[in-house]
Tab-separated table of C-alpha atoms and ligand atoms in Angstrom:
chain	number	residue	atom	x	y	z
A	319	UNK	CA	-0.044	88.131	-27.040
A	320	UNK	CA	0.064	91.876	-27.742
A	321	UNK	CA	1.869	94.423	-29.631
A	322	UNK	CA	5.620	93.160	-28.419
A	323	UNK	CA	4.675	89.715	-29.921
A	324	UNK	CA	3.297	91.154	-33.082
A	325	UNK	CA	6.144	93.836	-33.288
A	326	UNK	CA	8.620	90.945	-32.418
A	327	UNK	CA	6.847	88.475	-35.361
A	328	UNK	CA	7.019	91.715	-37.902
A	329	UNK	CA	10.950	92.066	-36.913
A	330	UNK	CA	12.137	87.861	-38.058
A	331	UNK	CA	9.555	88.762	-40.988
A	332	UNK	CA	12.249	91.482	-42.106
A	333	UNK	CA	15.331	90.356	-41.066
A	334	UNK	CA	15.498	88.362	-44.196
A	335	UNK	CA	16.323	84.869	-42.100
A	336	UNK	CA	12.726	83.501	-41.570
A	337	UNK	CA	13.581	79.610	-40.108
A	338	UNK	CA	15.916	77.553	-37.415
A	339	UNK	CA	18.081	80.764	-37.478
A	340	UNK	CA	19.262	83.592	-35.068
A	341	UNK	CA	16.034	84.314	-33.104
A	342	UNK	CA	15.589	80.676	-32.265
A	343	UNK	CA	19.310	80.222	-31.372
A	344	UNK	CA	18.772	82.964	-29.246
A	345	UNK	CA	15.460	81.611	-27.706
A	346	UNK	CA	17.130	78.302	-26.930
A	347	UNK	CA	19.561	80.312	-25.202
A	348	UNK	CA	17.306	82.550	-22.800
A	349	UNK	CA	14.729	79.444	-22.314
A	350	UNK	CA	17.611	77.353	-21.161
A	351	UNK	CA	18.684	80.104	-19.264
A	352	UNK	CA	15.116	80.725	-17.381
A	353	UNK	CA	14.973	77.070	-16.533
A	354	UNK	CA	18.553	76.549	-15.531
A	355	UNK	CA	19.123	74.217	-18.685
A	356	UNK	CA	22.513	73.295	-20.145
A	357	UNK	CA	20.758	73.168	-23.844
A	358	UNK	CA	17.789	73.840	-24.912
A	359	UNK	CA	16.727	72.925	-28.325
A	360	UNK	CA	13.629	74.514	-30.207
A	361	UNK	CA	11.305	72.163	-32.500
A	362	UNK	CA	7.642	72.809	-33.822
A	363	UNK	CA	5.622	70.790	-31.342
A	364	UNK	CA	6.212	68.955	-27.757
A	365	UNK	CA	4.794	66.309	-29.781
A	366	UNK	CA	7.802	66.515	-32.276
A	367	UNK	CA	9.829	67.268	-29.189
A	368	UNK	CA	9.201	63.497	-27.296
A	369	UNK	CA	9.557	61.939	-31.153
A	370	UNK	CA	12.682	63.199	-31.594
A	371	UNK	CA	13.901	62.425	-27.751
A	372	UNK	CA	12.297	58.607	-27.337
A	373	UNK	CA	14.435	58.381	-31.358
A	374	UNK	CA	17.650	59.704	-29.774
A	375	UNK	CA	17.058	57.324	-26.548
A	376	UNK	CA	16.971	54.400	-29.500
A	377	UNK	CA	13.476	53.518	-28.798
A	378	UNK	CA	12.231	51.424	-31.659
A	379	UNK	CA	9.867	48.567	-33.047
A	380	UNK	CA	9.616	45.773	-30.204
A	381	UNK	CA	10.123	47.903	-27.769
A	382	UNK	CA	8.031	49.358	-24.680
A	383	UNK	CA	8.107	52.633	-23.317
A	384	UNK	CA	6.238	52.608	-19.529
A	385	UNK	CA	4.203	56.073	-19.032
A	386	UNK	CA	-0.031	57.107	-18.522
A	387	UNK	CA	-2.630	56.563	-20.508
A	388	UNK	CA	-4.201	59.587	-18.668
A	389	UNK	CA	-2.703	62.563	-20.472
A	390	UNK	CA	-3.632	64.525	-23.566
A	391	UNK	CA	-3.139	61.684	-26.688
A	392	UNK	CA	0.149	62.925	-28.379
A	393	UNK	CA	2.052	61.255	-25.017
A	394	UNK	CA	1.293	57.638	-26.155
A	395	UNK	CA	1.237	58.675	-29.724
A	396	UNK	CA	4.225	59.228	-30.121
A	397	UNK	CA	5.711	55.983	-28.319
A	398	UNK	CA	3.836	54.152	-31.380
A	399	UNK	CA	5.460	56.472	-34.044
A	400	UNK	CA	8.747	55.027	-32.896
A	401	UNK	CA	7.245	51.524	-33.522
A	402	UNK	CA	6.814	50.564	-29.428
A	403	UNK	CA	4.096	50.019	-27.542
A	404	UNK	CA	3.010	51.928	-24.664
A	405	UNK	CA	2.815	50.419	-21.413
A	406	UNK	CA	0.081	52.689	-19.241
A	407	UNK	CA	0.540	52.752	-15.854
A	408	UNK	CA	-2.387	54.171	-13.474
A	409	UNK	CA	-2.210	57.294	-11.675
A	410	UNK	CA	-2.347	58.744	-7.957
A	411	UNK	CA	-5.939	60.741	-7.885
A	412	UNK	CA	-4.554	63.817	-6.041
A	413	UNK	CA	-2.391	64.609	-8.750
A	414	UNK	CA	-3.339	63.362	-11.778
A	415	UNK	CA	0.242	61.797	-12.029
A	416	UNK	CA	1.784	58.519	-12.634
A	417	UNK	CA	1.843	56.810	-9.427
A	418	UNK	CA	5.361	56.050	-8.847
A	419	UNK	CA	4.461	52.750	-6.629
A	420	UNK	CA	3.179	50.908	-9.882
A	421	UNK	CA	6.194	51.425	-12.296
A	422	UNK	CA	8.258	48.622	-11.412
A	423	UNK	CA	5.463	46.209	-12.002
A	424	UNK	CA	4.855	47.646	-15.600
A	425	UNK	CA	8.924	47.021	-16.582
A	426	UNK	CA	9.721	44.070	-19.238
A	427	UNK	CA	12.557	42.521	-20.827
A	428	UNK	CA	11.974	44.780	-23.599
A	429	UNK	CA	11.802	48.801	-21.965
A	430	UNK	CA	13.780	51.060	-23.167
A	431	UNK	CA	12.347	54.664	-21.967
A	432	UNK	CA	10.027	56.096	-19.122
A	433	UNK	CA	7.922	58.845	-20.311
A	434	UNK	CA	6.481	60.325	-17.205
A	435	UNK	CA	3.989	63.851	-17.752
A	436	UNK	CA	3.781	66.505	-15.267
A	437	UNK	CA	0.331	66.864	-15.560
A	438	UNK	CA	-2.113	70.273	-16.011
A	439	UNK	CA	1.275	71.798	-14.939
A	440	UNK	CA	1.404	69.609	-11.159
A	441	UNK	CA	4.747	68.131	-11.276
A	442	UNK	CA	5.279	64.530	-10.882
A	443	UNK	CA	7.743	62.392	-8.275
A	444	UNK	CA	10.352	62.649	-10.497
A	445	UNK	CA	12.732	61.724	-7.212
A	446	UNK	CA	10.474	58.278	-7.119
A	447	UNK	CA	10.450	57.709	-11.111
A	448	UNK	CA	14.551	58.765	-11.217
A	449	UNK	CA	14.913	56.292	-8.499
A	450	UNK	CA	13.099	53.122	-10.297
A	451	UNK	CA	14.657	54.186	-13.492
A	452	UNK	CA	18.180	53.932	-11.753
A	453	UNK	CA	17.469	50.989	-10.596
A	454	UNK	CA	16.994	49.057	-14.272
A	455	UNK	CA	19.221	51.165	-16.148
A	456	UNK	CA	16.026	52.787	-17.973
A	457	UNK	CA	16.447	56.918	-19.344
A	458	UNK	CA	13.786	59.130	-18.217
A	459	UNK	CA	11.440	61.907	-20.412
A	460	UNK	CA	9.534	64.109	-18.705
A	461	UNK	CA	6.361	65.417	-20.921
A	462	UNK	CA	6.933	68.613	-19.030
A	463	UNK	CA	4.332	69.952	-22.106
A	464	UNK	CA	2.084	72.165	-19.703
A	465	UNK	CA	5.029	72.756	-16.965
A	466	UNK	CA	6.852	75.683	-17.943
A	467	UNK	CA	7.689	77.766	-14.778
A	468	UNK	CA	6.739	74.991	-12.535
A	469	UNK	CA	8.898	73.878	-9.837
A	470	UNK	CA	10.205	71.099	-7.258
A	471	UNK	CA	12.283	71.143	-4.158
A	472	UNK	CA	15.711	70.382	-4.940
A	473	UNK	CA	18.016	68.212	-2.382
A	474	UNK	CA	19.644	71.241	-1.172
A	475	UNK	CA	16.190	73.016	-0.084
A	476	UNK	CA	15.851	75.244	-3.374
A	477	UNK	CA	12.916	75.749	-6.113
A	478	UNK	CA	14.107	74.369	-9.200
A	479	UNK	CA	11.740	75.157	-12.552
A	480	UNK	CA	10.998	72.053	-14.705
A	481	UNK	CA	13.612	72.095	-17.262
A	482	UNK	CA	16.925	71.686	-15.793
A	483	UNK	CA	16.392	68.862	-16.530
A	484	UNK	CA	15.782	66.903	-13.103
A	485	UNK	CA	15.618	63.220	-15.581
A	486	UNK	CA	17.511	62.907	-18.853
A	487	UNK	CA	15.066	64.925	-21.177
A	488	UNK	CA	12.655	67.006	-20.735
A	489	UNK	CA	9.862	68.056	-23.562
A	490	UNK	CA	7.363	71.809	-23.235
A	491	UNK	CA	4.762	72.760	-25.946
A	492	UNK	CA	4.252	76.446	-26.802
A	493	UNK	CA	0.683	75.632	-28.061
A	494	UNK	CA	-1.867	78.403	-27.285
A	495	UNK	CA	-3.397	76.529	-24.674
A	496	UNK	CA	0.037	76.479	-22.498
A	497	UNK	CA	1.304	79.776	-20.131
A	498	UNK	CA	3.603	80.087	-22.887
A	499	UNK	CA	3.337	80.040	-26.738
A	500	UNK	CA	4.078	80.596	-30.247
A	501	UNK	CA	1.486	79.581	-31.932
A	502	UNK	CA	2.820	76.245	-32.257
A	503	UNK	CA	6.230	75.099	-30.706
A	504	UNK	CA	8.492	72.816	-28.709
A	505	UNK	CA	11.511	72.755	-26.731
A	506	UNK	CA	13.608	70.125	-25.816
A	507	UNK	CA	16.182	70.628	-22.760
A	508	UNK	CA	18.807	67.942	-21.546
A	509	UNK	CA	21.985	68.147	-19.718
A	510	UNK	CA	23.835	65.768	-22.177
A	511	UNK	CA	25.672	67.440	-25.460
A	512	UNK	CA	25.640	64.244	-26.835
A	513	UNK	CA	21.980	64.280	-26.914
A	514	UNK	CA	21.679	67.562	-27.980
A	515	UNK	CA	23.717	67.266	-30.943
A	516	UNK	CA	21.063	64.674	-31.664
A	517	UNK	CA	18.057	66.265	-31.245
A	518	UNK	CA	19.150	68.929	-33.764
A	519	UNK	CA	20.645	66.710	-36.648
A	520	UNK	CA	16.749	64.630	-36.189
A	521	UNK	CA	15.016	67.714	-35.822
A	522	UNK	CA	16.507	68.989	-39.942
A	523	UNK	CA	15.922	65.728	-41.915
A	524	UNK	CA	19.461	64.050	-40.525
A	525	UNK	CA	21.574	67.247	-41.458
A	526	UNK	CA	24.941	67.042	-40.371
A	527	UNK	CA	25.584	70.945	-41.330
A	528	UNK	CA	23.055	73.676	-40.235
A	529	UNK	CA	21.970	76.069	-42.824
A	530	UNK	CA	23.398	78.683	-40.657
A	531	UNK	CA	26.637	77.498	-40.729
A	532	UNK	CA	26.819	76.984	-44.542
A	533	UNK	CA	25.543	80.523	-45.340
A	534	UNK	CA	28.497	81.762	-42.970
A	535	UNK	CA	30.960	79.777	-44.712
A	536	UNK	CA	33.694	81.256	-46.844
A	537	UNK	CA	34.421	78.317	-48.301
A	538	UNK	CA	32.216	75.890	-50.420
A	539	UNK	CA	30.519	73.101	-47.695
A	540	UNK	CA	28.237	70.527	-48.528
A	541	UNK	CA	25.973	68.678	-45.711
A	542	UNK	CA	25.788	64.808	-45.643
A	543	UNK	CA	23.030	62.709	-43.999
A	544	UNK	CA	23.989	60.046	-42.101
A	545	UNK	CA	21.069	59.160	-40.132
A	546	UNK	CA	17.390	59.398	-41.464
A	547	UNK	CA	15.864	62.583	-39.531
A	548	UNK	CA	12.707	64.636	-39.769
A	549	UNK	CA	11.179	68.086	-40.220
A	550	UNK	CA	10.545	69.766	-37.207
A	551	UNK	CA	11.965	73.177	-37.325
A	552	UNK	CA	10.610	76.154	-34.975
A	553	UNK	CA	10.379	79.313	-37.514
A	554	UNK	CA	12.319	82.546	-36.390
A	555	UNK	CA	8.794	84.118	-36.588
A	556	UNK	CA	7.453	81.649	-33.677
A	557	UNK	CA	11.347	81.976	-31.979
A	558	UNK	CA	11.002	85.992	-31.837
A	559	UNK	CA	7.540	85.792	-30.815
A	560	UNK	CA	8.866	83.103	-28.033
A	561	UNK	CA	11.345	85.404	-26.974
A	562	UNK	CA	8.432	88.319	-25.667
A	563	UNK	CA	6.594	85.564	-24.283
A	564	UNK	CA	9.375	84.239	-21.851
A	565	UNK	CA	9.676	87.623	-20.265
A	566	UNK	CA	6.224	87.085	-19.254
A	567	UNK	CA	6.530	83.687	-17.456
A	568	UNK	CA	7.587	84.740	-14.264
A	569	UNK	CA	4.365	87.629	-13.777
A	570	UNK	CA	2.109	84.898	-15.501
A	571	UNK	CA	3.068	82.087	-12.685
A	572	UNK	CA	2.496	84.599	-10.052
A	573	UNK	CA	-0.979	86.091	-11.050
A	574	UNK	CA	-2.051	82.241	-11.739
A	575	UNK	CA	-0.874	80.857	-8.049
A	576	UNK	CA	-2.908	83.376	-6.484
A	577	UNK	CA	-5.652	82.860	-8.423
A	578	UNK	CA	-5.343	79.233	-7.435
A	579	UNK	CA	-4.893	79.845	-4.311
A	580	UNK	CA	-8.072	81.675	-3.671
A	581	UNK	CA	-10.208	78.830	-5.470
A	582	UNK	CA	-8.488	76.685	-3.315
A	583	UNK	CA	-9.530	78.823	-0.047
A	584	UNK	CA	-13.221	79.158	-1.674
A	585	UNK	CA	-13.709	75.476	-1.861
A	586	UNK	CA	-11.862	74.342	1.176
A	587	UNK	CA	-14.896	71.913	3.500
A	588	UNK	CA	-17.003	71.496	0.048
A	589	UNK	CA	-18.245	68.063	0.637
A	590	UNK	CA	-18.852	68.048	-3.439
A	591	UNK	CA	-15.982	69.150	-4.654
A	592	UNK	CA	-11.967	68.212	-3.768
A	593	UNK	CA	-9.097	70.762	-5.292
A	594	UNK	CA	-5.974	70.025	-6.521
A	595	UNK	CA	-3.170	68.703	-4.268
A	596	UNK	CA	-0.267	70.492	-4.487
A	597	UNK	CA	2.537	67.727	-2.355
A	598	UNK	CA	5.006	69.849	-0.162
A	599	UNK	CA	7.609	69.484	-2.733
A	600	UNK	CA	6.105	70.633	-5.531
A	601	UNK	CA	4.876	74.489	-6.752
A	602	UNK	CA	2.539	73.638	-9.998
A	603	UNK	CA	2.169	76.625	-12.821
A	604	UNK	CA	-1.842	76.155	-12.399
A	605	UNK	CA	-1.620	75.660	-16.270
A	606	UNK	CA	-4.737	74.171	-15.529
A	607	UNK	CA	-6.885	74.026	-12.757
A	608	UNK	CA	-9.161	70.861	-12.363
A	609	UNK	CA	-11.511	69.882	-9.254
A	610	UNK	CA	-12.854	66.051	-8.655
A	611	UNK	CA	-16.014	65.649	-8.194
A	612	UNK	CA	-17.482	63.444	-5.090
A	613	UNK	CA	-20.669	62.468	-7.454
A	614	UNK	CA	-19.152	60.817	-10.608
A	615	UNK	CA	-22.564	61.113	-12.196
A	616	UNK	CA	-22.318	64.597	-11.443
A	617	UNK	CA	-19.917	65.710	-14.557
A	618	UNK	CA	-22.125	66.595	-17.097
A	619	UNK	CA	-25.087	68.117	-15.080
A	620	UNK	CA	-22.250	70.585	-13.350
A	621	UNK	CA	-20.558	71.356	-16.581
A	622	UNK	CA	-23.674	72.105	-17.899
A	623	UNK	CA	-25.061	74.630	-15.236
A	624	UNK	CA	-21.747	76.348	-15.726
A	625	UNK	CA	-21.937	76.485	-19.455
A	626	UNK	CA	-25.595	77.903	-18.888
A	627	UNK	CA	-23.775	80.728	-16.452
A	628	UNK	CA	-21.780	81.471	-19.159
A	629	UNK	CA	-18.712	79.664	-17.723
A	630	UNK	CA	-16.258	77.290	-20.460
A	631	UNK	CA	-15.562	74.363	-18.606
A	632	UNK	CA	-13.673	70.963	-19.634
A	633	UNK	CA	-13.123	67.988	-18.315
A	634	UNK	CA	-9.569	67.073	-16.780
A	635	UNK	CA	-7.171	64.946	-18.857
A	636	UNK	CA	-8.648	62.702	-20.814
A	637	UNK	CA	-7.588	58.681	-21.232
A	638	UNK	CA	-5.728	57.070	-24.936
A	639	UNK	CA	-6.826	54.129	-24.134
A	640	UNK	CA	-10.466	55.024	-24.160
A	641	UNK	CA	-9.987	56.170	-27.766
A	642	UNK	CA	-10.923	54.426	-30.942
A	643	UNK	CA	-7.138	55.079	-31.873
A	644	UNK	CA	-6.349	52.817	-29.221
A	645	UNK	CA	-7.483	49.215	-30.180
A	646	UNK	CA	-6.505	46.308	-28.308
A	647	UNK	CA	-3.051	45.303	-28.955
A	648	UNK	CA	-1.819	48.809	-29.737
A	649	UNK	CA	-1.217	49.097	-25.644
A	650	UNK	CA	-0.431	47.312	-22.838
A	651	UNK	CA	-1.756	48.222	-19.204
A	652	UNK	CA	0.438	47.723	-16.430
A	653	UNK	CA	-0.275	45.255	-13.670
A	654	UNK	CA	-3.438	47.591	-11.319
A	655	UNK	CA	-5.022	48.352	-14.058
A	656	UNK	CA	-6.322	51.941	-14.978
A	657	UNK	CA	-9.418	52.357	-12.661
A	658	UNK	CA	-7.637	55.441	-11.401
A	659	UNK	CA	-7.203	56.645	-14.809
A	660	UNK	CA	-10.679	56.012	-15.697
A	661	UNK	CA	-12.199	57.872	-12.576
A	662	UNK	CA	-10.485	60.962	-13.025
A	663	UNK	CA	-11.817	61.197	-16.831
A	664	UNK	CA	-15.409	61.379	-15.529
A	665	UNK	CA	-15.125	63.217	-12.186
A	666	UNK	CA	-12.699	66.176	-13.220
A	667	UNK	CA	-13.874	69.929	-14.227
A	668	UNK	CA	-11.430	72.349	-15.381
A	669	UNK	CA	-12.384	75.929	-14.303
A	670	UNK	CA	-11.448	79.169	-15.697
A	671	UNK	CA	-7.540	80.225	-14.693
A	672	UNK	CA	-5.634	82.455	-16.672
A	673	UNK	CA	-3.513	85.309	-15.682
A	674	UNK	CA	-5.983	87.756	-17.073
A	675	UNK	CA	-8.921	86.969	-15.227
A	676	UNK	CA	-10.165	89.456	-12.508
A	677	UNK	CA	-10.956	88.429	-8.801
A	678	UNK	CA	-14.697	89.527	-9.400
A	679	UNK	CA	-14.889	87.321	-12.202
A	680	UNK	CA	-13.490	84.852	-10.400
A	681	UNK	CA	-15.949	85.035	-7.529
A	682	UNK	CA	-18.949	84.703	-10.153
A	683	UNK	CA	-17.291	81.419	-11.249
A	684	UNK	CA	-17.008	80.528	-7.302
A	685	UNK	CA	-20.630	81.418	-6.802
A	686	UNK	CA	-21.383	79.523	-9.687
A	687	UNK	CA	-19.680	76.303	-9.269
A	688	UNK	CA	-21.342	76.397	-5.830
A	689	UNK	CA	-24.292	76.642	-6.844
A	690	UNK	CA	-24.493	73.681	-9.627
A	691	UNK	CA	-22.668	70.902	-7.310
A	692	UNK	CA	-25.394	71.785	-4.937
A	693	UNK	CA	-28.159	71.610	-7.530
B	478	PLP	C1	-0.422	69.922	-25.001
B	478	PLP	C2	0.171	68.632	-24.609
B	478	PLP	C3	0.948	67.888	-25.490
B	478	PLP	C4	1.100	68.255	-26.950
B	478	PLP	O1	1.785	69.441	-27.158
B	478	PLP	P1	1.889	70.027	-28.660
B	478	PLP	O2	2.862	71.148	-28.537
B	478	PLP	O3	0.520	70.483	-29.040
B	478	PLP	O4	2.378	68.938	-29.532
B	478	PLP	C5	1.558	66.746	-25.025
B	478	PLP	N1	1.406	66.338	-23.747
B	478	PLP	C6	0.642	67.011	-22.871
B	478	PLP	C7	0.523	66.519	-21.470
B	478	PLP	C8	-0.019	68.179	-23.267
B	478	PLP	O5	-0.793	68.824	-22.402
């Protein structure tokens, strides 16, 4: 963020309208638009965002909702604020992602949702998960949190960006650590008006007339309440701030394929080390970019060296069901098992990728991660 964002943030400050008012209708509008959306609607979090679309989907207590248990916490989290359990299904080590051939295995009696993530920005087979879901009359979220300005193949040959949406809903986070942000933030996008109408009477405590429209009213209005919602307005501070920020997506996706593409030539024939996959039909956003290692003991020791080079690594995603929040009985795994899952949490390194960073820089990370896999 520079001065546009902070020039941007100083212009809602003045306007005198400060929340859920012109500059994030107008972000909803010009998101939607850069994904190819039908409606886009703004909330503070992605994890807000999949609360509010597993509530509009109906999902509630006795209920299971089939997605991974390797992605960052808040996807299972929120399954179990609607009252379900989540049922984790293992995924495919190239891409981190839910591995399309296990989902039928993990449906019961008693799913309502699939909640599939498009992991460190590689997106998942939505084609495969749309198919299965099809199938047993199940809706689809995509946790599309790190995947803005990532893309698949369409039927007709052409690069669609995550968003459109290619299932019924899909969730992004504008949390610092995504190609976007605003601070904090979420955006839901779904082709259905019926569902959109939902999303924004849940997302302003169950509010059946905006602010908005009351303050433009000539007449006296009062709201009603009809169904019990939540708070989780985006400010027009974050919104105008969002609004810079988009203009940068398409430079930001650019700069970070490159980059990607030249650790990718860097480590190609490392015995040590395998990249990312990137399947034919899918262009990721490199939101982040995370190598396997052959050596599973090798984690630490590697991340280490780095750190000692002055490099910030982290490990890849990380596993709920390896967390204390997790206790038996709050889950279920699907039939496999998560030994997939498991791996990936203690062989994966995230290296350094942002659109900022310098090819000389990025050859003293190459030199270095070369280095401590052979040490
Ligand atoms: C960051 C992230 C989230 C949470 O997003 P917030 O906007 O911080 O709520 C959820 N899922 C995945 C996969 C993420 O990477």
């Amino acid at each position: 963020m520079g001065e546009e964002e902070a020039a941007a943030a100083r212009r809602a400050i003045l306007s005198g309208w400060v929340t859920q008012g012109p500059e994030v209708a107008a972000f909803e509008r010009e998101f939607a638009e850069a994904v190819g959306a039908s409606h886009a609607c703004a909330v503070s979090s992605c994890t807000t965002a999949m609360h509010v679309a597993l509530v509009a989907l109906g999902v509630g207590p006795g209920h299971e909702v089939v997605t991974v248990s390797h992605s960052f916490i808040a996807t299972a989290n929120v399954v179990r604020y609607c009252g379900a359990t989540p049922v984790f299904v293992d995924v495919e080590p190239e891409t981190c992602n839910i591995n399309p051939t296990l989902i039928e295995a993990a449906i019961s009696p008693v799913t309502r949702a699939i909640l599939c993530v498009h992991q460190l920005g590689m997106p998942c087979d939505l084609r495969a998960v749309r198919a299965i879901a099809a199938r047993h009359g199940l809706p689809v979220v995509e946790d599309a949190a790190c995947a803005v300005g990532s893309e698949v193949l369409s039927e007709t040959g052409a690069w669609e960006r995550i968003g459109l949406p290619h299932a019924d809903i899909a969730c992004f986070s504008f949390h610092p650590r995504k190609l976007l942000s605003t601070g904090d933030g979420g955006m839901l996008t779904t082709a259905d008006p019926a569902l959109d109408a939902r999303f924004r009477l849940l997302r302003q405590h169950g509010m059946d007339v905006p602010d908005t429209v009351r303050h433009a009213a000539s007449t006296v209005v009062t709201e009603s309440y009809p169904t019990l919602g939540y708070n989780y307005r985006m400010t027009d501070i974050q919104a105008a701030i969002g609004r810079v920020q988009l203009t940068r997506l398409s430079a930001i996706v650019e700069r970070r394929r490159l980059l990607a593409a030249r650790y990718a030539r860097a480590f190609t024939g490392v015995s040590a080390l395998t990249v990312p996959h990137e399947p034919s039909w899918a262009r990721s956003n490199w939101q982040s970019y995370a190598i396997r290692l052959t050596d599973p003991t090798r984690q630490r020791p590697v991340m280490q060296h780095l750190l000692d080079a002055g490099i910030a690594t982290r490990r890849g995603a990380m596993n709920a069901h390896c967390e204390g929040a997790y206790p038996a009985g709050a889950w279920r795994a699907a039939p496999g098992g998560l030994a997939v899952s498991e791996h990936l949490q203690d062989t994966t390194v995230v290296l350094p990728l942002f659109h900022a960073l310098d090819e000389a820089r990025q050859d003293q990370v190459i030199a270095s991660v070369m280095k401590a896999v052979e040490a």
